[in-house]
Tab-separated table of C-alpha atoms in Angstrom:
chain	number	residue	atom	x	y	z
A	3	UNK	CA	-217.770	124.023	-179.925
A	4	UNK	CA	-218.982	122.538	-183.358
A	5	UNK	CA	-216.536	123.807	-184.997
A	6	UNK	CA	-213.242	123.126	-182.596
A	7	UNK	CA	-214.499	119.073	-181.997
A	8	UNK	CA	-215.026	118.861	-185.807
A	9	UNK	CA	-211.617	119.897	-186.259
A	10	UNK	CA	-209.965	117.770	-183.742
A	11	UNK	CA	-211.821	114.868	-184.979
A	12	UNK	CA	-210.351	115.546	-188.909
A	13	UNK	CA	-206.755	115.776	-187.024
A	14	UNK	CA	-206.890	112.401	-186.293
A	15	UNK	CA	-205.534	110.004	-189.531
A	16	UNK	CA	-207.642	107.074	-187.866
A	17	UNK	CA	-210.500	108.732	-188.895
A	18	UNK	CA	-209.393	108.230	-192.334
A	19	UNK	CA	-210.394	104.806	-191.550
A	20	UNK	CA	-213.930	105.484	-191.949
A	21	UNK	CA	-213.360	106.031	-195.413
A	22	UNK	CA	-211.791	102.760	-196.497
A	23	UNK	CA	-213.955	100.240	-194.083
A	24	UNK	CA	-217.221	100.258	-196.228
A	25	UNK	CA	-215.225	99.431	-199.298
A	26	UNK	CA	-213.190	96.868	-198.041
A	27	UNK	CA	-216.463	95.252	-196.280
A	28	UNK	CA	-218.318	95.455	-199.741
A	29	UNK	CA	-215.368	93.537	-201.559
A	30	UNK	CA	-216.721	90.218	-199.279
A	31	UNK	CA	-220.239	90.763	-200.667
A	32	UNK	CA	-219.611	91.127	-204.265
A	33	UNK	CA	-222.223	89.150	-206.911
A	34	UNK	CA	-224.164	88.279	-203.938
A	35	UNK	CA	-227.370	90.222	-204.820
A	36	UNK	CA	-228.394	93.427	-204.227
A	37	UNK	CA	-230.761	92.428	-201.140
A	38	UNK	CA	-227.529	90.133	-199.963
A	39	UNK	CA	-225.201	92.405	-200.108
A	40	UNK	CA	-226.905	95.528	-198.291
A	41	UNK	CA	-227.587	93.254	-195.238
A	42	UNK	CA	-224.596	91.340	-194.881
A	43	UNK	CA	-222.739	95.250	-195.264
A	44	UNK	CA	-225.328	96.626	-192.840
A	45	UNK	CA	-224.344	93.786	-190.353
A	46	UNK	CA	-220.727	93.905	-191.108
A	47	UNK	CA	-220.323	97.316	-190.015
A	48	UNK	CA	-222.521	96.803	-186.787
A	49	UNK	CA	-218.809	94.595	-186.018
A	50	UNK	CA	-216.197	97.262	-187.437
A	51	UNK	CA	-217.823	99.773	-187.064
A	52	UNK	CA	-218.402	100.683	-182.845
A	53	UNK	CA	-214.981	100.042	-181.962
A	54	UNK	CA	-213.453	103.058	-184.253
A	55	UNK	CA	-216.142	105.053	-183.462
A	56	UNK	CA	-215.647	104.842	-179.848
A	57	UNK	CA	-211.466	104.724	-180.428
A	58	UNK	CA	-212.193	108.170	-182.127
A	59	UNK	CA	-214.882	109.882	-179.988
A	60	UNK	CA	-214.599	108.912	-176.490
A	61	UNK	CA	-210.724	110.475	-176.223
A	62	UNK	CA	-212.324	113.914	-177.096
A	63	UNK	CA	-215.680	113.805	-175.383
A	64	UNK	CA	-214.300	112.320	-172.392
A	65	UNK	CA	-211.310	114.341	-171.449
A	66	UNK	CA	-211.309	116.218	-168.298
A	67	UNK	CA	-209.133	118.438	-168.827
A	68	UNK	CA	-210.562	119.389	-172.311
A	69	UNK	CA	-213.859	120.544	-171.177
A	70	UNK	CA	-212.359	122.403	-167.804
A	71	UNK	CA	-211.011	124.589	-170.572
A	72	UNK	CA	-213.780	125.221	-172.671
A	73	UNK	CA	-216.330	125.278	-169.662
A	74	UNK	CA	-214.262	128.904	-169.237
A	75	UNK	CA	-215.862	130.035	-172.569
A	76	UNK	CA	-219.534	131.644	-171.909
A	77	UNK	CA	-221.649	128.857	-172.888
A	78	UNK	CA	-224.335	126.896	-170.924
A	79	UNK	CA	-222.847	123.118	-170.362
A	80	UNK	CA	-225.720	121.347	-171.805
A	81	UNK	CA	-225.266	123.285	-175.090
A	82	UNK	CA	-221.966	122.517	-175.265
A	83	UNK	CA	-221.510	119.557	-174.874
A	84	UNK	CA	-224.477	119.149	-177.710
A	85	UNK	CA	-222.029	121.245	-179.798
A	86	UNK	CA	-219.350	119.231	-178.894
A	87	UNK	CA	-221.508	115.856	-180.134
A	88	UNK	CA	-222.275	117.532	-182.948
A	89	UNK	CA	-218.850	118.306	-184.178
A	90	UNK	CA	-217.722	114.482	-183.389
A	91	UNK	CA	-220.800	113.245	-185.626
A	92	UNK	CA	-219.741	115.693	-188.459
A	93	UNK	CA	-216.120	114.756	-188.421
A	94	UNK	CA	-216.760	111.155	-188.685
A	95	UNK	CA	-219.402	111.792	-191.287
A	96	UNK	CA	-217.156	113.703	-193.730
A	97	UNK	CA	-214.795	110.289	-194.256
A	98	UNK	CA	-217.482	108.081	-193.724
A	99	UNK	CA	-220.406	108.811	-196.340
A	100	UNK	CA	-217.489	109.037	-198.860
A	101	UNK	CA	-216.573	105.216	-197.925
A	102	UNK	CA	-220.466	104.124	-198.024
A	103	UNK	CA	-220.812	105.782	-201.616
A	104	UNK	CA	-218.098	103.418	-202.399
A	105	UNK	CA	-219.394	100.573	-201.234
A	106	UNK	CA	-222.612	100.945	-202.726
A	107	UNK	CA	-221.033	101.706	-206.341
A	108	UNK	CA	-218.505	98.723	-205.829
A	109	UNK	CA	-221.742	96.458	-204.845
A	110	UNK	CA	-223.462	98.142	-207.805
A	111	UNK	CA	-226.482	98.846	-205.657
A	112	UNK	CA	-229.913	100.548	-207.209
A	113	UNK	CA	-231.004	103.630	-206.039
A	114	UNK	CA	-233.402	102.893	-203.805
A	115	UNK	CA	-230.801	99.834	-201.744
A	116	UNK	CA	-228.071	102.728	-202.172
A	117	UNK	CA	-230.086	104.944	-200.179
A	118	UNK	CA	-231.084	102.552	-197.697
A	119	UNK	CA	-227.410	101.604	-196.603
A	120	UNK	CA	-226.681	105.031	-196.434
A	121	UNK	CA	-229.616	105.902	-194.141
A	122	UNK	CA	-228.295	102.609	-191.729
A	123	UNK	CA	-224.839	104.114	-191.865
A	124	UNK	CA	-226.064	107.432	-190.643
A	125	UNK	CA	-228.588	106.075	-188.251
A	126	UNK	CA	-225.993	103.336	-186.877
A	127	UNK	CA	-223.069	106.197	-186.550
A	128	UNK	CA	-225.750	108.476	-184.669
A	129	UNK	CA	-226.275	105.422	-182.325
A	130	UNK	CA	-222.716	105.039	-181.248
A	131	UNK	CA	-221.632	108.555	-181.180
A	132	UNK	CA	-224.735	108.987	-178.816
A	133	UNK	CA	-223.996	106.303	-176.801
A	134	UNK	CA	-220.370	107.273	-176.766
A	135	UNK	CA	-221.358	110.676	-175.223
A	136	UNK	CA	-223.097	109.492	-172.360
A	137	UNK	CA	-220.199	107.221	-171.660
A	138	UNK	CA	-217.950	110.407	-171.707
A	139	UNK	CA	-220.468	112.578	-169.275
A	140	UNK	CA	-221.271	109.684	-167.053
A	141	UNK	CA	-217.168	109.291	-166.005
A	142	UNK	CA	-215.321	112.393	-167.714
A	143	UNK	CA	-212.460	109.914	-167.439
A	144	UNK	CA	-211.115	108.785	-170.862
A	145	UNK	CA	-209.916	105.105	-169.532
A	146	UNK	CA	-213.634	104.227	-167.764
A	147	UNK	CA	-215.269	105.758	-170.764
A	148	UNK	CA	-213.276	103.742	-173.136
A	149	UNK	CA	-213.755	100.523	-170.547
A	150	UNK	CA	-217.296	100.688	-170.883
A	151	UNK	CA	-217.877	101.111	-173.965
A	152	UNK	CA	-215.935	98.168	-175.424
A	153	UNK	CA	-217.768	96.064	-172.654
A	154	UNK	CA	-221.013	97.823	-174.220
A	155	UNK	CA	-219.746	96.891	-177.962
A	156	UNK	CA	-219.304	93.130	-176.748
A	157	UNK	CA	-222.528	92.757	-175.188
A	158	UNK	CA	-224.472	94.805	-178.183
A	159	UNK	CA	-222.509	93.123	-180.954
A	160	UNK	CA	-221.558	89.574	-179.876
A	161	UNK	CA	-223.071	88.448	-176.788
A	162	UNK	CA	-226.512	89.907	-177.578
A	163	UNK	CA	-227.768	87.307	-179.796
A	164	UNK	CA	-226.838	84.558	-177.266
A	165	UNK	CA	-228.480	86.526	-174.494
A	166	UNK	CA	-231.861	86.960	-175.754
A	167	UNK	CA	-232.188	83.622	-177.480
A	168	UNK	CA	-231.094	82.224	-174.106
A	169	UNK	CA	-234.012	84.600	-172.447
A	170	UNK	CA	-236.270	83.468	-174.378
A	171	UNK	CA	-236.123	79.723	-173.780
A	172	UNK	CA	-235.716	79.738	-170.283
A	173	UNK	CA	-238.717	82.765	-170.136
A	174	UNK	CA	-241.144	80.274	-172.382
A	175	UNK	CA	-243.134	79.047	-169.556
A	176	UNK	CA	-243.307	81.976	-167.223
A	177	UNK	CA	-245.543	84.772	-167.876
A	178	UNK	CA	-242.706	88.005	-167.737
A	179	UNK	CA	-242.869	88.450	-172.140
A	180	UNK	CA	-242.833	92.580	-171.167
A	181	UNK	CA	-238.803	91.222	-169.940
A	182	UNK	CA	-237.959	89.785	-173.506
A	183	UNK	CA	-240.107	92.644	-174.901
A	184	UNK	CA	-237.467	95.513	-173.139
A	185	UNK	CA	-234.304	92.801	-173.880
A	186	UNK	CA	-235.328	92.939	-177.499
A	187	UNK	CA	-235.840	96.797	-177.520
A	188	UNK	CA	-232.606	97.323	-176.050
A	189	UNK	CA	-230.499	96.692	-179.081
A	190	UNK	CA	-232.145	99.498	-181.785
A	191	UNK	CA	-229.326	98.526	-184.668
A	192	UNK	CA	-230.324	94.119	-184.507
A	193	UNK	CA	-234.090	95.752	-184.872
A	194	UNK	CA	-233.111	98.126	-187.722
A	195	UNK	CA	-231.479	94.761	-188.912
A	196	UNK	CA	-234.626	92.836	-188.593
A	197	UNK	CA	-236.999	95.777	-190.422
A	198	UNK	CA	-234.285	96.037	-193.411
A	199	UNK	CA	-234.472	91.991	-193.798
A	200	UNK	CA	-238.280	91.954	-193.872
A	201	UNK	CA	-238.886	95.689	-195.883
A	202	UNK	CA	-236.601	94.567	-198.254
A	203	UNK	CA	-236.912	91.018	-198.521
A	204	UNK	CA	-233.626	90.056	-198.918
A	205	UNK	CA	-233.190	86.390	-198.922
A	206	UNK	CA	-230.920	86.088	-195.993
A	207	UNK	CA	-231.983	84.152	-193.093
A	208	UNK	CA	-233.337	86.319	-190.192
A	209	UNK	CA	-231.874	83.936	-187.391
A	210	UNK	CA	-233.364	83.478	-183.679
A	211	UNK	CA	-233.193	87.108	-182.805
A	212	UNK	CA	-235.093	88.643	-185.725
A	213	UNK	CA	-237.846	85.418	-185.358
A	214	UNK	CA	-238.144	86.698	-181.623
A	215	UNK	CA	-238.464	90.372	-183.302
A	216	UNK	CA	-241.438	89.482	-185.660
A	217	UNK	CA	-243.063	87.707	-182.840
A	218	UNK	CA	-243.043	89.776	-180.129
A	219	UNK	CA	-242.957	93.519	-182.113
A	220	UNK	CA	-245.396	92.294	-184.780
A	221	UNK	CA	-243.801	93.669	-188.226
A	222	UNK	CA	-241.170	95.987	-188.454
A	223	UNK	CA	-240.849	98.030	-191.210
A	224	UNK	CA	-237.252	99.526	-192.442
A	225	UNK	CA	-238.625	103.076	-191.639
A	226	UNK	CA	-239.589	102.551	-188.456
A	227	UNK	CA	-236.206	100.168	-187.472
A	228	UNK	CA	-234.435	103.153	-189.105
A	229	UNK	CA	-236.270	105.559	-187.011
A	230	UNK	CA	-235.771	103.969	-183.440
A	231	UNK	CA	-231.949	103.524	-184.317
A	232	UNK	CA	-231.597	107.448	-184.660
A	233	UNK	CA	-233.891	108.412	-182.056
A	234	UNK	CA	-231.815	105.932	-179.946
A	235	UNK	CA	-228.720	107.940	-180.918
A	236	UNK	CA	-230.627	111.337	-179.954
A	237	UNK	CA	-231.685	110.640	-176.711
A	238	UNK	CA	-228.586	109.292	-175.727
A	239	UNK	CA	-226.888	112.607	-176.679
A	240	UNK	CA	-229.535	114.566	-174.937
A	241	UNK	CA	-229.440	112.508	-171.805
A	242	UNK	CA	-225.686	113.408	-172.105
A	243	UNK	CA	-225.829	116.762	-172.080
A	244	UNK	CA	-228.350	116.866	-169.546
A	245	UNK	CA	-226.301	114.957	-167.427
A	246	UNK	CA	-222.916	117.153	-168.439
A	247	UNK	CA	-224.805	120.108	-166.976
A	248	UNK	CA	-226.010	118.600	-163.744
A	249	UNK	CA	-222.725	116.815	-162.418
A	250	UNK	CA	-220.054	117.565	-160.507
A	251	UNK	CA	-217.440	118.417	-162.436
């Protein structure tokens, strides 16, 4: 199954588009800093980046038809679809880390910067290509799947900030901080954000959300931001297989 969705993935020429994003992002951050540019990059791509991702993954993972077929192969579901994940994540990984190692150069980024944006790429393509697989196994129907996650992209990406800022004033007299606690836990890539902005100390402002972050989380460390955004992404894709297996197909 690896194999076959990695394959269908490289098929696409969208996917080339992985490739070229990171660069053209990094051109807007040139002789900015190092710390300046590997933030406002990271944070670019958490606006570019979801909606190819999804564009690219949830047509394959999502299709009906698709996995009728290959449920006729001797496999167990769960595994498969795993497989299937797998061979997504790999596809879009072979154009993408090519584009981040071109960003970084074209930023001129040290090692140790250069090998935190590629970690954040990783971790933040892992998030999305998990999320986009329990999209696919919770409606097996490529429209809904692409439906929801776009609305997921918006709220995640745009309306998040808003949101929780919002939360948090109306929230400041009432007792109920375990609600803001699980609002501000519910977005792993803005807390990877926050942890890369204090690790690193990169003079760029942290804004409302990563003030709430420090405040309510205590300090978050790049490793550990780093670490809830892939675990995110693994869960998701095990929830997905797990409910693959169990569903009505």
């Amino acid at each position: 199954m690896t194999g076959f969705f990695l394959r269908e993935v490289g098929r696409n020429p969208w996917a080339g588009g992985l490739a070229v994003l990171p660069p053209l992002l990094a051109l807007g951050f040139e002789g900015r800093g190092e710390g300046v540019g590997l933030v406002g990059l990271y944070s670019s791509l958490l606006l570019v980046l979801p909606p190819l991702v999804l564009a690219l993954t949830l047509p394959l993972l999502a299709s009906r038809e698709e996995w009728a077929f290959l449920l006729g192969l001797p496999a167990h579901p769960a595994r498969a679809f795993l497989e299937g994940v797998l061979g997504v994540f790999l596809g879009l990984l072979l154009p993408f880390l090519p584009g981040m190692l071109m960003a970084a150069g074209l930023l001129g980024l040290g090692r140790e910067a250069a090998l935190w944006f590629l970690l954040s790429g990783l971790g933040l393509l892992a998030f999305w290509v998990g999320l986009s697989a329990l999209l696919s196994a919770l409606s097996l129907e490529e429209r809904r799947a692409l439906g929801l996650g776009f609305a997921l992209f918006g709220f995640l990406s745009v309306l998040y900030g808003p949101l929780v800022v919002a939360l948090a004033v109306r929230l400041r007299d009432y007792p109920l901080e375990g609600l803001l606690t699980g609002a501000l836990l519910l977005n792993p890539q803005e807390v990877h954000r926050v942890g890369l902005l204090s690790g690193l100390k990169a003079p760029v402002l942290t804004g409302p959300v990563g003030y709430l972050v420090a405040e309510r989380l205590g300090q978050v460390g790049p490793w550990l931001g780093l670490g809830y955004l892939v675990f995110s992404g693994l869960a998701l894709a095990l929830l997905a297989a797990w409910v693959f297996a169990r569903r009505d197909r």
